[in-house]
PDB file of N, CA and C in Angstrom:
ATOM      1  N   UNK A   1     -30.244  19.537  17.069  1.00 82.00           N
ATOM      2  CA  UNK A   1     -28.829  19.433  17.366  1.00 82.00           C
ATOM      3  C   UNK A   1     -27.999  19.140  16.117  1.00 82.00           C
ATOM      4  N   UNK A   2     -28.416  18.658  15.047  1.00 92.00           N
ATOM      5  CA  UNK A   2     -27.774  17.798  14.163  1.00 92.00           C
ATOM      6  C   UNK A   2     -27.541  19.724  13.353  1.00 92.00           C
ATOM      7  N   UNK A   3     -28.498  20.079  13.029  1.00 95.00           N
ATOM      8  CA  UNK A   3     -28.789  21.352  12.606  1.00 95.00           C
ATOM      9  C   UNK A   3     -27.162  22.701  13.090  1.00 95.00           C
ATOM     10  N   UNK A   4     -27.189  22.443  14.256  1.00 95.00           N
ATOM     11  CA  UNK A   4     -26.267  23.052  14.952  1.00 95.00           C
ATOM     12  C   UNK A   4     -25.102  22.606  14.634  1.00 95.00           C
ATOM     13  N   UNK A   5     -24.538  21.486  15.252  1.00 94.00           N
ATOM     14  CA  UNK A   5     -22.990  20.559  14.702  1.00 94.00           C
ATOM     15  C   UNK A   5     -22.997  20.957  13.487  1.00 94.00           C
ATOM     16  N   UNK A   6     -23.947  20.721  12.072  1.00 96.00           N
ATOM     17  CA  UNK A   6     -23.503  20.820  11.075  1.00 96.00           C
ATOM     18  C   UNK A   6     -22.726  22.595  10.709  1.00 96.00           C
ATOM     19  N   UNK A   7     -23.813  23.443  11.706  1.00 96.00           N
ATOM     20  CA  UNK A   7     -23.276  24.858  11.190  1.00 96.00           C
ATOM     21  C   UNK A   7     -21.932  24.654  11.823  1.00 96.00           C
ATOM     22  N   UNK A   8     -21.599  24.082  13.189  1.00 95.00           N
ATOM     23  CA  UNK A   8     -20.141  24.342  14.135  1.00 95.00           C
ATOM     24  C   UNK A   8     -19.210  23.508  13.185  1.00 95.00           C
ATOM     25  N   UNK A   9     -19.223  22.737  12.629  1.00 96.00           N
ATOM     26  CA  UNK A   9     -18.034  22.167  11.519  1.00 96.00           C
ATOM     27  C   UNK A   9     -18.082  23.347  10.530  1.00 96.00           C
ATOM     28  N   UNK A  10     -19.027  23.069   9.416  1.00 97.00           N
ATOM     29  CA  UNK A  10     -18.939  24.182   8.380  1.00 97.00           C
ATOM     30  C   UNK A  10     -17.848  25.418   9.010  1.00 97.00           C
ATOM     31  N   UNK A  11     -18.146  26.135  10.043  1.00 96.00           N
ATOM     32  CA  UNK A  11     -17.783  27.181  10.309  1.00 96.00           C
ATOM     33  C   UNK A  11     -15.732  26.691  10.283  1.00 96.00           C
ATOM     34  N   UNK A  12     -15.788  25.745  11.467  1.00 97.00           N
ATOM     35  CA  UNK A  12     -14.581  25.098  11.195  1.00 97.00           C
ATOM     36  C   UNK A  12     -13.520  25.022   9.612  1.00 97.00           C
ATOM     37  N   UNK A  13     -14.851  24.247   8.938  1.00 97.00           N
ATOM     38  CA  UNK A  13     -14.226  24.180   7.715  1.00 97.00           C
ATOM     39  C   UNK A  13     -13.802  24.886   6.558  1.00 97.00           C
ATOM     40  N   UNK A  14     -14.669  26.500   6.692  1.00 97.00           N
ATOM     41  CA  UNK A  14     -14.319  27.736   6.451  1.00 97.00           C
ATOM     42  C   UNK A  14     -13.488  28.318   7.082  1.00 97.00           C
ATOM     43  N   UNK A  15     -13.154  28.363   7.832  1.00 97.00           N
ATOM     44  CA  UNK A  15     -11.759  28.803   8.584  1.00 97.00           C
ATOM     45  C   UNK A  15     -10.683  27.583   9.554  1.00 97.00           C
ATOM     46  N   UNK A  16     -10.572  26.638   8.938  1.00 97.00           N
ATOM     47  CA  UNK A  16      -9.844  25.657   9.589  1.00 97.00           C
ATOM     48  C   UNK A  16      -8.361  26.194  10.393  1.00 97.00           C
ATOM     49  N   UNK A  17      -8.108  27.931  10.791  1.00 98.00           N
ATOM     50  CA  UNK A  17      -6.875  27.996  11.255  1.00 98.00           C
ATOM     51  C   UNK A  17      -7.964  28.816  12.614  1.00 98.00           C
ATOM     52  N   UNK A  18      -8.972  28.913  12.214  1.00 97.00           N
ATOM     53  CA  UNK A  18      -9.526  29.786  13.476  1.00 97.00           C
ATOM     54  C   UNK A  18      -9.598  29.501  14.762  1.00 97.00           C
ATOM     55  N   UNK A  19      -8.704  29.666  15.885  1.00 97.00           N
ATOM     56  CA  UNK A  19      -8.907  29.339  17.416  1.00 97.00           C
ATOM     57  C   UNK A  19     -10.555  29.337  17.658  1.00 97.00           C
ATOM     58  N   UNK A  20     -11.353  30.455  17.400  1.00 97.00           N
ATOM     59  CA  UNK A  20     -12.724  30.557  17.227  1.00 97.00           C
ATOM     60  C   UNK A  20     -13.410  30.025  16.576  1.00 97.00           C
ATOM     61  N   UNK A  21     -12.925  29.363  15.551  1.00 97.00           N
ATOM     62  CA  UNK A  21     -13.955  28.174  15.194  1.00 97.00           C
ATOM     63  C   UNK A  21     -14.398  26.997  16.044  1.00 97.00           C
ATOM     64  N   UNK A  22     -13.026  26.535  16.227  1.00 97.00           N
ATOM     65  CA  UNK A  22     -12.533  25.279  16.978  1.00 97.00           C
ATOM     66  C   UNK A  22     -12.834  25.522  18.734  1.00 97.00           C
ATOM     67  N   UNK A  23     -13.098  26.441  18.899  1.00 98.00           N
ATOM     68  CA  UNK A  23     -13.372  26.823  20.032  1.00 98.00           C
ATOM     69  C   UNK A  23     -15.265  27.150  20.001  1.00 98.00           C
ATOM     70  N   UNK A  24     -15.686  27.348  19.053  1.00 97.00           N
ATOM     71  CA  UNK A  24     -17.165  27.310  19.332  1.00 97.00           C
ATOM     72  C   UNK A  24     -17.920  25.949  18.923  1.00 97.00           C
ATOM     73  N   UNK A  25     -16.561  24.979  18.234  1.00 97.00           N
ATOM     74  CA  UNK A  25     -17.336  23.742  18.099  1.00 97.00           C
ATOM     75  C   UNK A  25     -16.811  22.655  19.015  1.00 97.00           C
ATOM     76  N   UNK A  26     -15.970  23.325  20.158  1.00 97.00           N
ATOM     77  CA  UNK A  26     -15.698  22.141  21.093  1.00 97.00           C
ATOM     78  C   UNK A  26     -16.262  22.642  22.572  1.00 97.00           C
ATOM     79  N   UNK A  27     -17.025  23.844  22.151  1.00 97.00           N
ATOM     80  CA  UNK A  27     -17.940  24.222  23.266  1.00 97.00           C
ATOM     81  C   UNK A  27     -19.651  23.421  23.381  1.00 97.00           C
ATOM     82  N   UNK A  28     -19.621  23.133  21.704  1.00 97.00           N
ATOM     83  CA  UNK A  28     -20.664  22.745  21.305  1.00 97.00           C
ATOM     84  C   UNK A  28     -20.723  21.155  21.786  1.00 97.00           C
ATOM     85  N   UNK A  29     -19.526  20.584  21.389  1.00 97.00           N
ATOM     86  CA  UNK A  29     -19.427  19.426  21.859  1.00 97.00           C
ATOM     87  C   UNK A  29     -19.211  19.043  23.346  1.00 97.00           C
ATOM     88  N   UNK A  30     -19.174  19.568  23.780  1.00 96.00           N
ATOM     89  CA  UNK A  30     -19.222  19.661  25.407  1.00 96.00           C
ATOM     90  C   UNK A  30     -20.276  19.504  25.876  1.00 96.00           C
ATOM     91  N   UNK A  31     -21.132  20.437  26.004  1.00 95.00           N
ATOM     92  CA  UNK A  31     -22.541  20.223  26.046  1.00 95.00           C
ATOM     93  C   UNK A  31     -23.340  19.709  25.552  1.00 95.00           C
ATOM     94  N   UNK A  32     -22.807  19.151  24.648  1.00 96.00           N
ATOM     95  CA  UNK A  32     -23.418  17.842  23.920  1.00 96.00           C
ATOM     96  C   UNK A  32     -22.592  16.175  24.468  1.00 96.00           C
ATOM     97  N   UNK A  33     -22.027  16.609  25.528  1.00 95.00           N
ATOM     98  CA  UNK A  33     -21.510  15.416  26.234  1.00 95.00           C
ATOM     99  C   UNK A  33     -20.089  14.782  25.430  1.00 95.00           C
ATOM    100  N   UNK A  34     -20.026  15.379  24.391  1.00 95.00           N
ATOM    101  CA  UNK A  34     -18.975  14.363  23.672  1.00 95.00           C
ATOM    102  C   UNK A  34     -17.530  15.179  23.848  1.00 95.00           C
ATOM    103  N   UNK A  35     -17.132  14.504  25.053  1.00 94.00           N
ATOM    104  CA  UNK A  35     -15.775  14.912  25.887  1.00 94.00           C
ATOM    105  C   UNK A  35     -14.429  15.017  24.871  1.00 94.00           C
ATOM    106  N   UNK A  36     -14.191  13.432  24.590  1.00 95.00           N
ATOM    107  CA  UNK A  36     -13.306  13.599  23.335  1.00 95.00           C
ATOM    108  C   UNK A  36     -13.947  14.365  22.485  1.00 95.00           C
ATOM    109  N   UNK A  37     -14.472  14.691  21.619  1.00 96.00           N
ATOM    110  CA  UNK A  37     -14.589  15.674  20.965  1.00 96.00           C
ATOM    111  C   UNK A  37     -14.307  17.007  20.715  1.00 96.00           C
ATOM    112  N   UNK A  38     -14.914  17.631  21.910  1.00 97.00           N
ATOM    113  CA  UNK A  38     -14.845  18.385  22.734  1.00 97.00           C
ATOM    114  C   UNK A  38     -13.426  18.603  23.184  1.00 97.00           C
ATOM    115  N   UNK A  39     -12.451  17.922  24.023  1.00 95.00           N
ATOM    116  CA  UNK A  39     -10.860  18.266  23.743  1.00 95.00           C
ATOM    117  C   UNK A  39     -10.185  18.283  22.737  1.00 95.00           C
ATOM    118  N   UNK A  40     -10.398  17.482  21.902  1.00 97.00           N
ATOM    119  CA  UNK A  40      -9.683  17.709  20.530  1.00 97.00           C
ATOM    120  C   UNK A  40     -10.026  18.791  20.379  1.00 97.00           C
ATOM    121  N   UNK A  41     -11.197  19.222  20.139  1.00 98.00           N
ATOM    122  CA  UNK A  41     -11.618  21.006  19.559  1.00 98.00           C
ATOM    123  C   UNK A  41     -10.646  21.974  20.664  1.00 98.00           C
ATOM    124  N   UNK A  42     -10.638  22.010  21.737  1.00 97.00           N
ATOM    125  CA  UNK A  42     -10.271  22.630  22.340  1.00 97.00           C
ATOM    126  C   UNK A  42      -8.413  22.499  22.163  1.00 97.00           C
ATOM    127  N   UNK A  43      -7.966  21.733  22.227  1.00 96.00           N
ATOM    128  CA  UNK A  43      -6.695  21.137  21.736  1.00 96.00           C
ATOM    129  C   UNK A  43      -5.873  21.701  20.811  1.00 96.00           C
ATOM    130  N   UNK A  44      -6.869  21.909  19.884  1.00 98.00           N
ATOM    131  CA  UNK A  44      -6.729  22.402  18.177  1.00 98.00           C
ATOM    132  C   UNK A  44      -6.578  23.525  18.137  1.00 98.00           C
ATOM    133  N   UNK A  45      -7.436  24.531  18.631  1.00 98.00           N
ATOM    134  CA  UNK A  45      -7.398  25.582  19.006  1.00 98.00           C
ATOM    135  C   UNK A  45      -6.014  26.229  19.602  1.00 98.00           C
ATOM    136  N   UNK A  46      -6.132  25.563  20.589  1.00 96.00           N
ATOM    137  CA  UNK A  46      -4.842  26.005  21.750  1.00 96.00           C
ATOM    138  C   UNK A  46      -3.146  26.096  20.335  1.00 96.00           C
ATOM    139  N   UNK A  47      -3.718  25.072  19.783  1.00 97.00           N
ATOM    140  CA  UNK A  47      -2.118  24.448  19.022  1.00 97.00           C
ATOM    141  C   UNK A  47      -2.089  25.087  17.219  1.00 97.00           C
ATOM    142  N   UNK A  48      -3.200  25.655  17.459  1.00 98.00           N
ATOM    143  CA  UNK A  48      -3.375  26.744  16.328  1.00 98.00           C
ATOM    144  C   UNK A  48      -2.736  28.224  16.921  1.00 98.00           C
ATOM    145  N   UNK A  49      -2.943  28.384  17.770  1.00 97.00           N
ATOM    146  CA  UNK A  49      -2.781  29.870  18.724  1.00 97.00           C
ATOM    147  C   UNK A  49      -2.434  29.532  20.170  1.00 97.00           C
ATOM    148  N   UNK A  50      -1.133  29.388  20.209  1.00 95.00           N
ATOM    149  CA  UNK A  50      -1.097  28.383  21.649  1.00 95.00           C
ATOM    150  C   UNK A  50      -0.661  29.929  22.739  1.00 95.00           C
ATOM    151  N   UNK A  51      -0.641  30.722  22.418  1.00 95.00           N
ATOM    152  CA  UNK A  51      -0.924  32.592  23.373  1.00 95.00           C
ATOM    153  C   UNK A  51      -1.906  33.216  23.422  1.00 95.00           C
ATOM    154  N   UNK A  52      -3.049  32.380  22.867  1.00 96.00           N
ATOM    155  CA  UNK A  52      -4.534  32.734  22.855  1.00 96.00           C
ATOM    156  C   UNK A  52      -4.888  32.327  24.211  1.00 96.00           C
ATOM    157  N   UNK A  53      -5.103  33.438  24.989  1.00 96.00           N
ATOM    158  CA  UNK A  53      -5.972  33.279  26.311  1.00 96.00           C
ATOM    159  C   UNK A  53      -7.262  32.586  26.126  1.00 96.00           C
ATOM    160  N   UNK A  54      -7.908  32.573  25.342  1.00 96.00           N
ATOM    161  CA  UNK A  54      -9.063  31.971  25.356  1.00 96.00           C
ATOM    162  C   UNK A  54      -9.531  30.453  24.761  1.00 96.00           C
ATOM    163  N   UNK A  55      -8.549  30.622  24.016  1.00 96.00           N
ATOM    164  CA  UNK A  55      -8.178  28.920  23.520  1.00 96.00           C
ATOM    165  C   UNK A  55      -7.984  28.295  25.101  1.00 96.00           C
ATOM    166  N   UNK A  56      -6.510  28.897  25.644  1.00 94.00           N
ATOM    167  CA  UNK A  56      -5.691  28.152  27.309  1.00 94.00           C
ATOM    168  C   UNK A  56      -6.471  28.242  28.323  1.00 94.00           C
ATOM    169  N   UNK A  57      -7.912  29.093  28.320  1.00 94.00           N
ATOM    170  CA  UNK A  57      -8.624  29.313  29.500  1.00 94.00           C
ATOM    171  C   UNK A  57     -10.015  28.312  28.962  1.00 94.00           C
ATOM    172  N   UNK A  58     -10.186  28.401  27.829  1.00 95.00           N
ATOM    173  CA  UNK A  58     -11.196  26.810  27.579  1.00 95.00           C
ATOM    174  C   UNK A  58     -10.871  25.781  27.947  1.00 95.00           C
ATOM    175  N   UNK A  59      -9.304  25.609  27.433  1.00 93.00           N
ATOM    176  CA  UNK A  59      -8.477  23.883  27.790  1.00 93.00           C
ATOM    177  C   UNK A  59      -8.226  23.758  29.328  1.00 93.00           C
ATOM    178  N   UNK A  60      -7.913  24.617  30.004  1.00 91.00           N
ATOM    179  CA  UNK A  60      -7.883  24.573  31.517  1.00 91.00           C
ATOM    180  C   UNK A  60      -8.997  24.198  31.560  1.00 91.00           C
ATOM    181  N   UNK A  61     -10.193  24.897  31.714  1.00 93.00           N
ATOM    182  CA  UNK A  61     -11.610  25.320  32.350  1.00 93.00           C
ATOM    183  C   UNK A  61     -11.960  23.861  32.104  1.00 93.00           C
ATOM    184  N   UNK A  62     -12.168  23.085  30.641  1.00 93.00           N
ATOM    185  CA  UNK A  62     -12.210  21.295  30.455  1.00 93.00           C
ATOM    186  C   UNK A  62     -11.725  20.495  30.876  1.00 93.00           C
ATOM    187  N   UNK A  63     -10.316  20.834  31.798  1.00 91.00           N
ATOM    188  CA  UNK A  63      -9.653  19.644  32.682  1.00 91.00           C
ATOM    189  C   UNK A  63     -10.015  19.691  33.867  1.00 91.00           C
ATOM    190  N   UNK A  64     -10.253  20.575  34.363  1.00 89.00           N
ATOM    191  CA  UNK A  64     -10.885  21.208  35.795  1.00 89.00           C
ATOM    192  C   UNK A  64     -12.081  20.596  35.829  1.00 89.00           C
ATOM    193  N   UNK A  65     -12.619  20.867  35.116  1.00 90.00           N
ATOM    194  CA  UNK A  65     -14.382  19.980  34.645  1.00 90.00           C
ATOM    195  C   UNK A  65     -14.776  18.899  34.742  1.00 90.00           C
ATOM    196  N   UNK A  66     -13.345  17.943  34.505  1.00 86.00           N
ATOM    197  CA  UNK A  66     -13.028  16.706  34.094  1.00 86.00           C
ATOM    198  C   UNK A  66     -12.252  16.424  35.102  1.00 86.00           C
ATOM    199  N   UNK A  67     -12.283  16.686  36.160  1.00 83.00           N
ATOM    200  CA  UNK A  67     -11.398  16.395  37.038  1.00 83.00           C
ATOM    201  C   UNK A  67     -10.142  15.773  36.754  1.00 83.00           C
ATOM    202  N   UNK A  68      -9.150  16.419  35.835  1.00 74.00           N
ATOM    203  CA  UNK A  68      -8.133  16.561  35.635  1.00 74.00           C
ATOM    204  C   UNK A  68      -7.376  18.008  35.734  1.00 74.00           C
ATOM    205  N   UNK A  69      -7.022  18.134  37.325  1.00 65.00           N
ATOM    206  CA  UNK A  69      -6.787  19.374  37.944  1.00 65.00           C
ATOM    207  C   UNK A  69      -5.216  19.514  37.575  1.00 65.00           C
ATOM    208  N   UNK A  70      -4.915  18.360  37.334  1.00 61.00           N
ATOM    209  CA  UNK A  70      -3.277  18.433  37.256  1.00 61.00           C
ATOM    210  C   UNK A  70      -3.039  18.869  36.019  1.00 61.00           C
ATOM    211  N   UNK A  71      -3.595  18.096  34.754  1.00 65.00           N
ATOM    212  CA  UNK A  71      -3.327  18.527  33.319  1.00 65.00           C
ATOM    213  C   UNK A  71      -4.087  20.066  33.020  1.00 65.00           C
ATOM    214  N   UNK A  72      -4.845  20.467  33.845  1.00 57.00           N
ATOM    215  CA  UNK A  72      -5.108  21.987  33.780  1.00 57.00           C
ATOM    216  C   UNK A  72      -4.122  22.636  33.639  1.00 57.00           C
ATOM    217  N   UNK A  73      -3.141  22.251  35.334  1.00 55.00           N
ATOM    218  CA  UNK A  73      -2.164  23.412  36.117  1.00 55.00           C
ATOM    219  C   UNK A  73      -1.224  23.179  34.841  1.00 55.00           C
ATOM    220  N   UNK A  74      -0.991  21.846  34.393  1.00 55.00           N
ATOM    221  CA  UNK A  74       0.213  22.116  33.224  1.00 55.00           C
ATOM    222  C   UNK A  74      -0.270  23.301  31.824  1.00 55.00           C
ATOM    223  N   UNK A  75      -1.448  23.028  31.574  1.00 58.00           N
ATOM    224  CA  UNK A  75      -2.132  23.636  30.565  1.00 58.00           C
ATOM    225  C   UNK A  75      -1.810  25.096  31.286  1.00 58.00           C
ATOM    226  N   UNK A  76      -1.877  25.565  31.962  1.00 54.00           N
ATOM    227  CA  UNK A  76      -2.055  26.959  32.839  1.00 54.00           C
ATOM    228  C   UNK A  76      -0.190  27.425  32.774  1.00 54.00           C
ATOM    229  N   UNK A  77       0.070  26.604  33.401  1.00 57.00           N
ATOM    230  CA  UNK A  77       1.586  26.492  33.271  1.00 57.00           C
ATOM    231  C   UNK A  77       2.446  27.017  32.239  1.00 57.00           C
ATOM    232  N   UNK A  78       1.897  26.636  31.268  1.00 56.00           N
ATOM    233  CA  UNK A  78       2.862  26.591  29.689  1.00 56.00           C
ATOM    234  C   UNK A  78       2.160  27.894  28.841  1.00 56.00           C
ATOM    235  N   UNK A  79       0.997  28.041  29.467  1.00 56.00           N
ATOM    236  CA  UNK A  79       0.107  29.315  28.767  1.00 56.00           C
ATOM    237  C   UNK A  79       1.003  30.051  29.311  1.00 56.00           C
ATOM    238  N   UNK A  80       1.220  30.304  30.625  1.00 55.00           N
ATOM    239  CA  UNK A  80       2.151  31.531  31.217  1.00 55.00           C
ATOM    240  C   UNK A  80       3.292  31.542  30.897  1.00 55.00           C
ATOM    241  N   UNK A  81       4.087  30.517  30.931  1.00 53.00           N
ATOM    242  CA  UNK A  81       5.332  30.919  30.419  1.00 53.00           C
ATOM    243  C   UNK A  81       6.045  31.075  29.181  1.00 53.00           C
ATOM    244  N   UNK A  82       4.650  31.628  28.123  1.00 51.00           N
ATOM    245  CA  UNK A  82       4.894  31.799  26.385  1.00 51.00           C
ATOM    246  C   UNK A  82       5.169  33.611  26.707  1.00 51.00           C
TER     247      UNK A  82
END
C-alpha cells in the first residue's frame, strides 16, 4: 500500500492541476478508509475543474457513501447549474 500512495501523490505532484490526478488519489484513499483524505482529493479536483462530470459524480457518489445525502444533492445541484 505504501508502494501505491507513494505513486498516487507523485502522480499528483506531477500534475498538481489534474482533476485526474486528484481523483485517482482520493479514490485510493477511500479504499484505504481515509475519508478525510479521500474528500479533500475529491474536493480538489471538483475546485480545479468544477464542470468536470467526473470530478461532481466522485464528490456526490462520497457523500451518498457517507451518508451525507443532502451535501451530495447540493454537490449535484451546483454541478448542474454551471
Amino acid at each position: 500500500l505504501q508502494e501505491a500512495e507513494a505513486a498516487f501523490k507523485r502522480a499528483v505532484e506531477l500534475a498538481p492541476t489534474s482533476p485526474s490526478a486528484h481523483l485517482a488519489v482520493g479514490n485510493f484513499y477511500w479504499t484505504s478508509n481515509r475519508i478525510g483524505d479521500a474528500e479533500a482529493a475529491f474536493k480538489e479536483a471538483r475546485r480545479l475543474e468544477p464542470d468536470n462530470p467526473l470530478a461532481n459524480r466522485a464528490l456526490a457518489t462520497f457523500y451518498l457513501a457517507s451518508n451525507r445525502a443532502a451535501t451530495s444533492a447540493v454537490t449535484r445541484s451546483a454541478s448542474c447549474s454551471q
